[in-house]
mmCIF file of C-alpha atoms in Angstrom:
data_model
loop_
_atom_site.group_PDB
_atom_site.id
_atom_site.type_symbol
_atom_site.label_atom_id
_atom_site.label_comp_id
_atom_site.label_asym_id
_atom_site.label_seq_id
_atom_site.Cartn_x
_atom_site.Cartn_y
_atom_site.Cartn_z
ATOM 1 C CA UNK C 1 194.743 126.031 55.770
ATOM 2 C CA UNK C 2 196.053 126.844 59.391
ATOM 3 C CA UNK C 3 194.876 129.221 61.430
ATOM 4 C CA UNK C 4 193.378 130.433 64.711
ATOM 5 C CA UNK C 5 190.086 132.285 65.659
ATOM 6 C CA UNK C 6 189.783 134.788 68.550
ATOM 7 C CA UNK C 7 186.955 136.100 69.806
ATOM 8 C CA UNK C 8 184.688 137.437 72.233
ATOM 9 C CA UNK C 9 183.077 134.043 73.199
ATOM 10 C CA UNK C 10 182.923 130.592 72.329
ATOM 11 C CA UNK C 11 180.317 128.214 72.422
ATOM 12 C CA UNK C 12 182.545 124.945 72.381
ATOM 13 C CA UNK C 13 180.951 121.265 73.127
ATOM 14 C CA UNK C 14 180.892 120.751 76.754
ATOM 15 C CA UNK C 15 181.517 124.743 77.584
ATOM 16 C CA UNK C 16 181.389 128.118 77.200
ATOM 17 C CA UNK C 17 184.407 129.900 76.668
ATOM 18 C CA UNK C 18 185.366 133.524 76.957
ATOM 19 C CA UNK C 19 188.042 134.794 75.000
ATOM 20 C CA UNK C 20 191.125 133.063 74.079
ATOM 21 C CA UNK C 21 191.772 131.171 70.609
ATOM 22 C CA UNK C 22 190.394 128.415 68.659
ATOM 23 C CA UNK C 23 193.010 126.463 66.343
ATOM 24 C CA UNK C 24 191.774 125.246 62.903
ATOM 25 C CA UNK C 25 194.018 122.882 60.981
ATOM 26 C CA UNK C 26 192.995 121.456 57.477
ATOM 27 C CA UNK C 27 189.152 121.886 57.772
ATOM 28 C CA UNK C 28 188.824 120.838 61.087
ATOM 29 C CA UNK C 29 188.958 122.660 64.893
ATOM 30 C CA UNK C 30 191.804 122.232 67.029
ATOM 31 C CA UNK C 31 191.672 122.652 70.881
ATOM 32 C CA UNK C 32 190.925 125.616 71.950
ATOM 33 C CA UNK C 33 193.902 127.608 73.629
ATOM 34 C CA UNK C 34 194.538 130.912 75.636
ATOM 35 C CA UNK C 35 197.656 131.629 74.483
ATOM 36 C CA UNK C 36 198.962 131.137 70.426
ATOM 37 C CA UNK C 37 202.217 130.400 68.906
ATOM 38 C CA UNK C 38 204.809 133.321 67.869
ATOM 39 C CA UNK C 39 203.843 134.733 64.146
ATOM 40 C CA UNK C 40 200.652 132.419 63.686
ATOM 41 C CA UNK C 41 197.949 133.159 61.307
ATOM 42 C CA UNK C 42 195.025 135.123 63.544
ATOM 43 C CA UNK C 43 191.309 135.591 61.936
ATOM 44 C CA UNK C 44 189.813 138.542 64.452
ATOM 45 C CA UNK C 45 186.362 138.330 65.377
ATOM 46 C CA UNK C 46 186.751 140.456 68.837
ATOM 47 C CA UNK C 47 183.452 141.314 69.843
ATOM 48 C CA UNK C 48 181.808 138.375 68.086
ATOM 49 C CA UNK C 49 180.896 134.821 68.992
ATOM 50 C CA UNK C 50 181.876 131.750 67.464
ATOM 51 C CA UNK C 51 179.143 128.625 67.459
ATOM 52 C CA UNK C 52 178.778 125.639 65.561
ATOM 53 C CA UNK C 53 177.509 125.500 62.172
ATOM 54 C CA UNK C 54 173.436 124.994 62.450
ATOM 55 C CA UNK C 55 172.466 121.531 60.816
ATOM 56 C CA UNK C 56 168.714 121.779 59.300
ATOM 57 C CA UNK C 57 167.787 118.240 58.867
ATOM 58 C CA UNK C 58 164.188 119.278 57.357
ATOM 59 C CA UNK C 59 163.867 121.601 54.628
ATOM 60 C CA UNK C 60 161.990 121.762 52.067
ATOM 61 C CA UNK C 61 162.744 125.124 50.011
ATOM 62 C CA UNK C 62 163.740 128.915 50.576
ATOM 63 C CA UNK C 63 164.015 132.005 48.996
ATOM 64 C CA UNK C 64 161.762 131.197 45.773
ATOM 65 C CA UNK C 65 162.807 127.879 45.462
ATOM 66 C CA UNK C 66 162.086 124.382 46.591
ATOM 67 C CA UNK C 67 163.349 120.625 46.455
ATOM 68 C CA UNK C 68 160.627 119.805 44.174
ATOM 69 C CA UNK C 69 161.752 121.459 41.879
ATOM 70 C CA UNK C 70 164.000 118.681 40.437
ATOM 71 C CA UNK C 71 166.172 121.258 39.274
ATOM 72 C CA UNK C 72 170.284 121.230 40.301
ATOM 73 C CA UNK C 73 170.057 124.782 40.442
ATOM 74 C CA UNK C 74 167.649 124.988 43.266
ATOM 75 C CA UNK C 75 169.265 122.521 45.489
ATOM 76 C CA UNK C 76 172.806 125.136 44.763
ATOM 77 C CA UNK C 77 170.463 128.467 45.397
ATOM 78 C CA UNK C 78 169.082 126.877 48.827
ATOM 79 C CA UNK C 79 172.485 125.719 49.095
ATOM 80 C CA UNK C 80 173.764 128.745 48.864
ATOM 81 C CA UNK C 81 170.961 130.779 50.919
ATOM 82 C CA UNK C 82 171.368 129.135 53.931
ATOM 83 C CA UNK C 83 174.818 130.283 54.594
ATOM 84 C CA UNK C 84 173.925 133.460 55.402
ATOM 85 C CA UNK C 85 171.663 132.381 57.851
ATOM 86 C CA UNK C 86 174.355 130.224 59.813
ATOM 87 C CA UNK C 87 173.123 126.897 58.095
ATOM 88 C CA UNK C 88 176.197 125.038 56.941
ATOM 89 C CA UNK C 89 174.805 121.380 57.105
ATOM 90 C CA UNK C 90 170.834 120.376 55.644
ATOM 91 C CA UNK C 91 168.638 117.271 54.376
ATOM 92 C CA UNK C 92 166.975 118.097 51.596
ATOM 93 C CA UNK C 93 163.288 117.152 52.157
ATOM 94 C CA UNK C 94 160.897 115.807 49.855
ATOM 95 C CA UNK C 95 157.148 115.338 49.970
ATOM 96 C CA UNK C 96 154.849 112.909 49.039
ATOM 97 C CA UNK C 97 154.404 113.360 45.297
ATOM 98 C CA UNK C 98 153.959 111.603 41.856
ATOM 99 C CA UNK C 99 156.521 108.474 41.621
ATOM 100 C CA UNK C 100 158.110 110.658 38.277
ATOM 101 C CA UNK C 101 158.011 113.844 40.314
ATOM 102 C CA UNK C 102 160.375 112.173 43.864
ATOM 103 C CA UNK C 103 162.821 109.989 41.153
ATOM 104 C CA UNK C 104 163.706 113.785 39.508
ATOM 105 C CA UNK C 105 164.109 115.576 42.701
ATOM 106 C CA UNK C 106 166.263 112.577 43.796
ATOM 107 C CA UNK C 107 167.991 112.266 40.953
ATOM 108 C CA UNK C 108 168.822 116.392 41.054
ATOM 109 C CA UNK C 109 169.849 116.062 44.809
ATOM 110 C CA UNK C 110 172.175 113.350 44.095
ATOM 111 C CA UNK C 111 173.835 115.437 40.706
ATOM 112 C CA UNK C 112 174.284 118.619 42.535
ATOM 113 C CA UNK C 113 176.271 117.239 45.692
ATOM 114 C CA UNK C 114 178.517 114.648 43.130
ATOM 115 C CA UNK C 115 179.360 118.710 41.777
ATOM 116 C CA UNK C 116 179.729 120.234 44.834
ATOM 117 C CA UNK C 117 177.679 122.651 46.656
ATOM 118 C CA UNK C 118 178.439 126.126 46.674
ATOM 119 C CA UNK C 119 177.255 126.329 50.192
ATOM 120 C CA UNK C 120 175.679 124.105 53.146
ATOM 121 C CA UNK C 121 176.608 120.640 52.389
ATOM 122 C CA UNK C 122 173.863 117.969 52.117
ATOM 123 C CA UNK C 123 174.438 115.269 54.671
ATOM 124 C CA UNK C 124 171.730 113.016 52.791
ATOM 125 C CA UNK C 125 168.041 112.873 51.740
ATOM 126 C CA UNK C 126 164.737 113.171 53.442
ATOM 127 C CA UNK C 127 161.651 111.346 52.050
ATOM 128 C CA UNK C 128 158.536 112.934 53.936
ATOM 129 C CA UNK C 129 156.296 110.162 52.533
ATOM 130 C CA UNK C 130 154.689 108.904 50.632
ATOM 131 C CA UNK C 131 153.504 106.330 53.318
ATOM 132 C CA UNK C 132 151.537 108.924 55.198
ATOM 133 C CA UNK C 133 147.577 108.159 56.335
ATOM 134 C CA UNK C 134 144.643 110.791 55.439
ATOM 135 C CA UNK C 135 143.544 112.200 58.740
ATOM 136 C CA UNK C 136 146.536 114.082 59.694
ATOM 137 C CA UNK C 137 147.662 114.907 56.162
ATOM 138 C CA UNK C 138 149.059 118.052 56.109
ATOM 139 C CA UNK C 139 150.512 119.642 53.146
ATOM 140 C CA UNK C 140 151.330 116.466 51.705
ATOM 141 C CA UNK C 141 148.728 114.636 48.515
ATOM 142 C CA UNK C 142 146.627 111.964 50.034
ATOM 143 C CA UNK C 143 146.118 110.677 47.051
ATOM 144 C CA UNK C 144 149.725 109.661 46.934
ATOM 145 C CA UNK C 145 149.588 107.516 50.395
ATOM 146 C CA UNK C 146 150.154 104.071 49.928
ATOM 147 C CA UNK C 147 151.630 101.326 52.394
ATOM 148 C CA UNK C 148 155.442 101.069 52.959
ATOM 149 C CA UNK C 149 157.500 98.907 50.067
ATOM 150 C CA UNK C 150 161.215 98.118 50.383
ATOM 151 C CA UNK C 151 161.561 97.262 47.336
ATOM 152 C CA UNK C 152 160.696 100.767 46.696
ATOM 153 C CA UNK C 153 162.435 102.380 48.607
ATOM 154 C CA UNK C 154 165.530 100.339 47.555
ATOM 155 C CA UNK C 155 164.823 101.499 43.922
ATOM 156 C CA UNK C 156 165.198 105.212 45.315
ATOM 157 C CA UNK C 157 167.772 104.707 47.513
ATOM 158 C CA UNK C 158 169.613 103.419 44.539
ATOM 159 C CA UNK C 159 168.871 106.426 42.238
ATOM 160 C CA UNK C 160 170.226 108.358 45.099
ATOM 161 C CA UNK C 161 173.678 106.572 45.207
ATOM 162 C CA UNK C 162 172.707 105.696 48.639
ATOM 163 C CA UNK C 163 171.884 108.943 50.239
ATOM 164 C CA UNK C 164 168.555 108.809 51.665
ATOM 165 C CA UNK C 165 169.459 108.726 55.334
ATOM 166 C CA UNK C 166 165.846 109.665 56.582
ATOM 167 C CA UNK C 167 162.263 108.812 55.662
ATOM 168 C CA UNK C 168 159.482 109.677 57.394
ATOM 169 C CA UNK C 169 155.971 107.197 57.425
ATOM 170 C CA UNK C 170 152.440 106.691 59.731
ATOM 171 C CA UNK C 171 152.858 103.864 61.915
ATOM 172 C CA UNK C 172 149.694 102.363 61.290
ATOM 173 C CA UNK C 173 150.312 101.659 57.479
ATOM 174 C CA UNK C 174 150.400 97.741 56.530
ATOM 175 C CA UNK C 175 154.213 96.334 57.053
ATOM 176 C CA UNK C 176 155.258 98.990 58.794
ATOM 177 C CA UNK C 177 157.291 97.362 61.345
ATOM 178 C CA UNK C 178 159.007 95.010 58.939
ATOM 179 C CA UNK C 179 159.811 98.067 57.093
ATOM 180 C CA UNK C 180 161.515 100.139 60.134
ATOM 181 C CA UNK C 181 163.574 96.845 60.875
ATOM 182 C CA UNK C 182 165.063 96.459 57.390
ATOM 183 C CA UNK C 183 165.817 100.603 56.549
ATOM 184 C CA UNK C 184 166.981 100.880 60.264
ATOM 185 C CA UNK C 185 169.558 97.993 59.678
ATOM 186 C CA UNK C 186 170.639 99.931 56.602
ATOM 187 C CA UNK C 187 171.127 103.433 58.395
ATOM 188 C CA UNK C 188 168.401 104.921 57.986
ATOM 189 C CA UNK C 189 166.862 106.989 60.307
ATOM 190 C CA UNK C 190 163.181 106.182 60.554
ATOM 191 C CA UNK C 191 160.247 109.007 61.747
ATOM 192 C CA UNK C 192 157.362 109.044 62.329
ATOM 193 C CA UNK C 193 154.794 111.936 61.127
ATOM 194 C CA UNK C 194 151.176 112.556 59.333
ATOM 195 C CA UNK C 195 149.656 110.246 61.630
ATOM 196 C CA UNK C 196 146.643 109.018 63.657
ATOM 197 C CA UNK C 197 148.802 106.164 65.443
ATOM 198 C CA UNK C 198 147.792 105.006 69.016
ATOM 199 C CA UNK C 199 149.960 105.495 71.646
ATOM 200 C CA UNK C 200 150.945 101.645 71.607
ATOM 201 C CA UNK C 201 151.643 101.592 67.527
ATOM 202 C CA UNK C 202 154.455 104.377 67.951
ATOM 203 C CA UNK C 203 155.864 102.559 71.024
ATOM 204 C CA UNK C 204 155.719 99.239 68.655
ATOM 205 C CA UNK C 205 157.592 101.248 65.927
ATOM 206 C CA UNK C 206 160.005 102.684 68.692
ATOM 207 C CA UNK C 207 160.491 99.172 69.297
ATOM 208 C CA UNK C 208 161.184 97.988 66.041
ATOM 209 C CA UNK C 209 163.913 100.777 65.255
ATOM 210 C CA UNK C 210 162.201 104.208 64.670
ATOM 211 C CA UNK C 211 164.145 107.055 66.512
ATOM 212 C CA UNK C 212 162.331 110.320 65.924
ATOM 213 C CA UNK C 213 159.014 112.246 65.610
ATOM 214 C CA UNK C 214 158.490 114.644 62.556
ATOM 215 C CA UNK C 215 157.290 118.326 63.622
ATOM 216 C CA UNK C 216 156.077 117.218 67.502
ATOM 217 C CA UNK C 217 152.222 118.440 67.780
ATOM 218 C CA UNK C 218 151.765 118.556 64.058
ATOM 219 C CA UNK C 219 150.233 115.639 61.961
ATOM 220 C CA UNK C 220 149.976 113.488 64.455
ATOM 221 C CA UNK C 221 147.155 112.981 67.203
ATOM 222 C CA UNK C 222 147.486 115.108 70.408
ATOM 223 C CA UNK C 223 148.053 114.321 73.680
ATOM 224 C CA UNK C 224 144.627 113.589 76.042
ATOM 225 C CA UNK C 225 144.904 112.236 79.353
ATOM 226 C CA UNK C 226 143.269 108.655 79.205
ATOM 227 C CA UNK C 227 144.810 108.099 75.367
ATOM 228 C CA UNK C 228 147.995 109.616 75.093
ATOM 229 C CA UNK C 229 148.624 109.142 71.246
ATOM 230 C CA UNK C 230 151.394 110.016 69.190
ATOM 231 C CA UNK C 231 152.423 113.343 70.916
ATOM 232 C CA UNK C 232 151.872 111.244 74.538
ATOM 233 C CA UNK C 233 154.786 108.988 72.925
ATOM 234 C CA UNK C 234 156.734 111.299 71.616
ATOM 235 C CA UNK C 235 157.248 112.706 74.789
ATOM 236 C CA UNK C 236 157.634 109.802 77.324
ATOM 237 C CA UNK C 237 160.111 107.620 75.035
ATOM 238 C CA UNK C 238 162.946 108.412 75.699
ATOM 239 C CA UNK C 239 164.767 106.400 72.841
ATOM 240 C CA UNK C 240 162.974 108.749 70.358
ATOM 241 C CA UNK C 241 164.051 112.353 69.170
ATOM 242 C CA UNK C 242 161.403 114.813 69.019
ATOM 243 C CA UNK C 243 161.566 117.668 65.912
ATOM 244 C CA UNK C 244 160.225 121.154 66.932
ATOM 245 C CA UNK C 245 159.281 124.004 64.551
ATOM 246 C CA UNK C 246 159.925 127.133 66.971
ATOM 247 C CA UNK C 247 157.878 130.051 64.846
ATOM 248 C CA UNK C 248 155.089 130.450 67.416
ATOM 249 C CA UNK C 249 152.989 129.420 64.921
ATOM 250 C CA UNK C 250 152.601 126.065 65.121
ATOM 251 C CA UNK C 251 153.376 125.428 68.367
ATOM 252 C CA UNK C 252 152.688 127.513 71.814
ATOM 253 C CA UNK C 253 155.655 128.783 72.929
ATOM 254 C CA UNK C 254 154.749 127.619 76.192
ATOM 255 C CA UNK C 255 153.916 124.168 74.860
ATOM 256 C CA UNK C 256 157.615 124.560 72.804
ATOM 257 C CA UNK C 257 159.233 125.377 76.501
ATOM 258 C CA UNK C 258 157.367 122.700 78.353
ATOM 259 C CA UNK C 259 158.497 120.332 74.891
ATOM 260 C CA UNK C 260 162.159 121.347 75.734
ATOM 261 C CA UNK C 261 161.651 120.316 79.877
ATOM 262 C CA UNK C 262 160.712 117.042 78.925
ATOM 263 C CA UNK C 263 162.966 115.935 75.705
ATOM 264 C CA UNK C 264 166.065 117.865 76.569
ATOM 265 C CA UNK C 265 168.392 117.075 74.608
ATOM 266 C CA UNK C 266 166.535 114.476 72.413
ATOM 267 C CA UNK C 267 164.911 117.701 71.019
ATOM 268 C CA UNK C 268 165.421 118.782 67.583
ATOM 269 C CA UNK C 269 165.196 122.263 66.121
ATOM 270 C CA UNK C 270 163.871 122.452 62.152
ATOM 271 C CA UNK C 271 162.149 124.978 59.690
ATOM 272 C CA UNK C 272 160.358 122.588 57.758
ATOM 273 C CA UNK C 273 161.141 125.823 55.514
ATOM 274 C CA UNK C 274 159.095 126.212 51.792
ATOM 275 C CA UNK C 275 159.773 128.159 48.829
ATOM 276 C CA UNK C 276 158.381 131.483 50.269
ATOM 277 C CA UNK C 277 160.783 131.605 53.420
ATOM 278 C CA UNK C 278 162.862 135.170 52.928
ATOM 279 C CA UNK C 279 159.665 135.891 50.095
ATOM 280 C CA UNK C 280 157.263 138.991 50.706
ATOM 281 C CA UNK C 281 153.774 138.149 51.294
ATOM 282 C CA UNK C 282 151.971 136.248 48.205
ATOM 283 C CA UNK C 283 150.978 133.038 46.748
ATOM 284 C CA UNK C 284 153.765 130.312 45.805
ATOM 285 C CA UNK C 285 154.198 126.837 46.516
ATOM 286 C CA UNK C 286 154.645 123.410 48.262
ATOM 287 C CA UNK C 287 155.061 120.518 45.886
ATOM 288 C CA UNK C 288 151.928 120.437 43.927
ATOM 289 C CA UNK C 289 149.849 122.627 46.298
ATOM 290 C CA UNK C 290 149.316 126.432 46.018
ATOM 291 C CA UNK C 291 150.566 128.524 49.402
ATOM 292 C CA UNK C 292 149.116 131.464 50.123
ATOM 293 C CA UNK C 293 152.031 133.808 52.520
ATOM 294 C CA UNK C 294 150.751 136.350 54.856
ATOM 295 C CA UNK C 295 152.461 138.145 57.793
ATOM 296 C CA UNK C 296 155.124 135.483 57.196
ATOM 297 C CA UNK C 297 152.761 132.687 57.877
ATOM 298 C CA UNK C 298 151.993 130.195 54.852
ATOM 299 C CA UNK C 299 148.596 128.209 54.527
ATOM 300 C CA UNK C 300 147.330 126.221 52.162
ATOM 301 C CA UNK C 301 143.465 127.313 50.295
ATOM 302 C CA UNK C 302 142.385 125.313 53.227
ATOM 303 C CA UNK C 303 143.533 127.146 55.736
ATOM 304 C CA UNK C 304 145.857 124.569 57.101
ATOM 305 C CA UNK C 305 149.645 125.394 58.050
ATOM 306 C CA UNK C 306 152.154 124.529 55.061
ATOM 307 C CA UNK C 307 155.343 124.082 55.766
ATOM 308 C CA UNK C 308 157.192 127.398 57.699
ATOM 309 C CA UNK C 309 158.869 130.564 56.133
ATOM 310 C CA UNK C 310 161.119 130.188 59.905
ATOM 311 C CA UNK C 311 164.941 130.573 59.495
ATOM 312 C CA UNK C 312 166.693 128.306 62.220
ATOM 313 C CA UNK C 313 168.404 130.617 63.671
ATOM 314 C CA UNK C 314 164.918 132.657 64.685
ATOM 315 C CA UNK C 315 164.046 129.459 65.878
ATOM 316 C CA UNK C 316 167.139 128.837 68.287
ATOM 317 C CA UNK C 317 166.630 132.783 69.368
ATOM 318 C CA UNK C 318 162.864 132.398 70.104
ATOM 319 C CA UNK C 319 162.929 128.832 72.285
ATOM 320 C CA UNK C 320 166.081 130.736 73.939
ATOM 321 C CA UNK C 321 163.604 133.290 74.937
ATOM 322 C CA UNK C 322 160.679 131.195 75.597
ATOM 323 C CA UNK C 323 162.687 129.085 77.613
ATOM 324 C CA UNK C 324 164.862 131.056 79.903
ATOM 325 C CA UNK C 325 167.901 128.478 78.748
ATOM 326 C CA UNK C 326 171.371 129.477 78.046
ATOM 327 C CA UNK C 327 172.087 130.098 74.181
ATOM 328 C CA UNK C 328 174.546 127.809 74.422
ATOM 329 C CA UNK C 329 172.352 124.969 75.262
ATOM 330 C CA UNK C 330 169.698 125.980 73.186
ATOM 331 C CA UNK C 331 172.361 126.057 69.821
ATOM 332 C CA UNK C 332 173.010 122.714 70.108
ATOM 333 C CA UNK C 333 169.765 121.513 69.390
ATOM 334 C CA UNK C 334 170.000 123.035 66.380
ATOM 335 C CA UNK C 335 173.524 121.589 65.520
ATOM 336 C CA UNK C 336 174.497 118.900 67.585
ATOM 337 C CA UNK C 337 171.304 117.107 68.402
ATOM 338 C CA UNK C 338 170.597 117.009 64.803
ATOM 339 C CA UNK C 339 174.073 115.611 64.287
ATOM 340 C CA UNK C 340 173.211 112.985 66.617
ATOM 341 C CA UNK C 341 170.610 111.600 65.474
ATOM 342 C CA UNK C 342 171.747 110.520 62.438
ATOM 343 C CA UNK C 343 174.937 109.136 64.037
ATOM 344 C CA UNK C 344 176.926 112.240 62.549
ATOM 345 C CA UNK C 345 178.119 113.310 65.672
ATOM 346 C CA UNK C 346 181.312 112.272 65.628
ATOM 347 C CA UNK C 347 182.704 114.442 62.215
ATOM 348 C CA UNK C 348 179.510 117.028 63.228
ATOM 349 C CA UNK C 349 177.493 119.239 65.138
ATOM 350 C CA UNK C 350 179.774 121.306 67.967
ATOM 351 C CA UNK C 351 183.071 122.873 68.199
ATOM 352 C CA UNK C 352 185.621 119.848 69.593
ATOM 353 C CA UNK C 353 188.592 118.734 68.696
ATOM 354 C CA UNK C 354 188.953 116.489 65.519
ATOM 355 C CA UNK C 355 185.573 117.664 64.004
ATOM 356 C CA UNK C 356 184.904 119.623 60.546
ATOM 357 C CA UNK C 357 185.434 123.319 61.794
ATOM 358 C CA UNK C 358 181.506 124.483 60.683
ATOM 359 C CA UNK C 359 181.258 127.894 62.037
ATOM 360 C CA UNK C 360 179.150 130.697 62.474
ATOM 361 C CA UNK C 361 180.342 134.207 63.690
ATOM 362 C CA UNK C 362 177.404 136.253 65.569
ATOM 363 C CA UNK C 363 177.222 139.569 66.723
ATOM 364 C CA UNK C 364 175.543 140.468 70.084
ATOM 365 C CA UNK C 365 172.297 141.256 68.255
ATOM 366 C CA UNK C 366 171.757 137.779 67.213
ATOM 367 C CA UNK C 367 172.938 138.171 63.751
ATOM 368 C CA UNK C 368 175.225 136.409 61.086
ATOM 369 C CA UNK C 369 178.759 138.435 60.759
ATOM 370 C CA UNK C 370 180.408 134.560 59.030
ATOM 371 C CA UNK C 371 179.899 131.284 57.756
ATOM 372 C CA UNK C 372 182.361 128.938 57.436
ATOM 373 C CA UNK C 373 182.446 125.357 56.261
ATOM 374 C CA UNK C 374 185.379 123.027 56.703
ATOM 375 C CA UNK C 375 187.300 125.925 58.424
ATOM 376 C CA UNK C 376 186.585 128.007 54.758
ATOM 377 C CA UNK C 377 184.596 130.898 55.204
ATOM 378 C CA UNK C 378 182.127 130.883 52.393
ATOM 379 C CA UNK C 379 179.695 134.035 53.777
ATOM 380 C CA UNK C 380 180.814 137.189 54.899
ATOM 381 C CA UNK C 381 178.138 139.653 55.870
#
């Protein structure tokens, strides 16, 4: 499939561009040109801009269904959902569960990509958990928690063909740092999140191969002036990415700009999206806990935040806003950071020469006209 795209705008890897024509050859983007061949193939999107595919590296559910599930059909549905919303790349997320309950939600994961997605493609597994600690919980079932175990995790990274490319654990656990040594030399990207850590543990972890924080300012101690803790890290390493839910929920959006000043580009845009994201107000669920949804906010019977209903697009939109930054920088933390970070960047995340021609089409009010994935359009509004 050969073909160019012209439009209004581009929002290419090192650059805006304004008109002219992008080339896509066989799935992947071309360079981008100002003047096109005699009796070429044209797809018109005058009027519209063309950015990178959005890569959503935790999710955990949306639109009535969720990872937990263990059910192929729900990993295709959320699949499928998230095109419309400009998604085209994900990590479906697990959580901290029954041993029975993570080896079938695995095991569906791995059978629905070996069949091919209908939509966003899964660029691997996250485990959130199970090697969490109880004071910074979360949504996630304490009375799961239990000290990191390679020989574990080897068991599920074998029933996931070798997939899991993310796992998140608490710093303080027992063997932690042996852990992040032997999962980091295996390519795994190792986070930390649901936490009470010092400010010197997560530096040690740093140290020993972990490269990001899960949802900066939640689960995890806060920042105080004499003992800096996990956030303090999180912001001053700057080895470590940094994962942001933008929502204004459950962070300030002046706290979410000020984030942004100080991790630039090591910052990370997610949903941490559940089941009820696109849902009307009402009770559903995250794993084995009930969610109660109102005014789009969802909360366990505790009152504590669970998950996010945010679509990552809303996200990019709002820290745009909060921020004063340019769209185009502000996209790219939620596709080509992302991409990054899990050493994708080289097939992912941005419109360059060479790389799989993801693609979203936006009108001037923000929303999605297009989705493409490997220079196929698979959503049209």
């Amino acid at each position: 499939m050969t073909y160019y795209l012209k439009a209004e705008k581009f929002l290419l890897e090192n650059e805006e561009k304004m008109g002219g024509y992008l080339f896509i050859k066989d799935g992947k983007f071309g360079s981008f040109v100002s003047q096109i061949p005699e009796g070429a193939t044209v797809v018109d999107y005058s009027g519209y801009t063309i950015a990178p595919g959005l890569f959503d590296t935790h999710i955990h559910g949306i639109k009535g269904h969720d990872i937990m599930d263990g059910e192929v059909e729900a990993i295709n549905e959320i699949s499928k959902t998230l095109l419309s919303l400009g998604v085209t790349r994900f990590l479906p997320t697990t959580l901290t569960s029954l041993k029975d309950d993570l080896d079938r939600a695995i095991i569906a994961i791995r059978e629905a990509v070996e069949n091919g997605l209908p939509g966003a493609q899964s660029e691997g597994i996250f485990l959130e958990g199970p090697y969490f600690t109880e004071l910074h919980k979360g949504a996630q079932n304490s009375s799961y928690f239990r000290d990191p175990d390679v020989e574990e995790f080897q068991y599920w990274q074998q029933l996931a063909d070798g997939s899991i490319k993310k796992i998140a654990i608490a710093p303080e656990r027992q063997g932690v740092f042996d852990f992040i040594r032997k999962v980091t030399e295996e390519g795994v990207l190792v986070s930390i999140a649901h936490t009470n850590a010092s400010f010197e543990c997560c530096k040690e972890a740093v140290d020993a191969g972990a490269r990001n924080y899960v949802h900066l300012f939640n689960g995890m101690t806060g920042l105080h002036h004499r003992t800096p803790g996990v956030v303090g890290a999180a912001l001053v390493d700057d080895r470590a990415f940094a994962e942001l839910i933008c929502d204004g929920f459950h962070v300030h959006p002046d706290v979410s700009a000020l984030a942004l000043r100080i991790k630039d580009d090591k910052l990370i845009l997610i949903t941490d999206c559940m089941q009820a994201g696109l849902m009307p107000d009402g009770n559903y669920h995250l794993g084995e806990f009930s969610v109660v949804m109102k005014d789009g906010v969802a909360k366990l019977e505790s009152g504590s935040l669970a998950g996010s209903t945010l679509k990552l697009i809303d996200g990019v939109k709002n820290l745009q806003e909060w921020s004063s930054e340019s769209l185009y920088k502000i996209w790219h933390l939620g596709s080509l950071t992302p991409a990054v970070s899990l050493g994708k960047d080289t097939q992912l995340g941005s419109i360059s020469p060479g790389k799989i021609a993801d693609y979203v089409v936006l009108n001037n009010q923000f929303e999605v006209q297009a989705t493409a994935v490997a220079g196929e359009v698979k959503y049209q509004k």
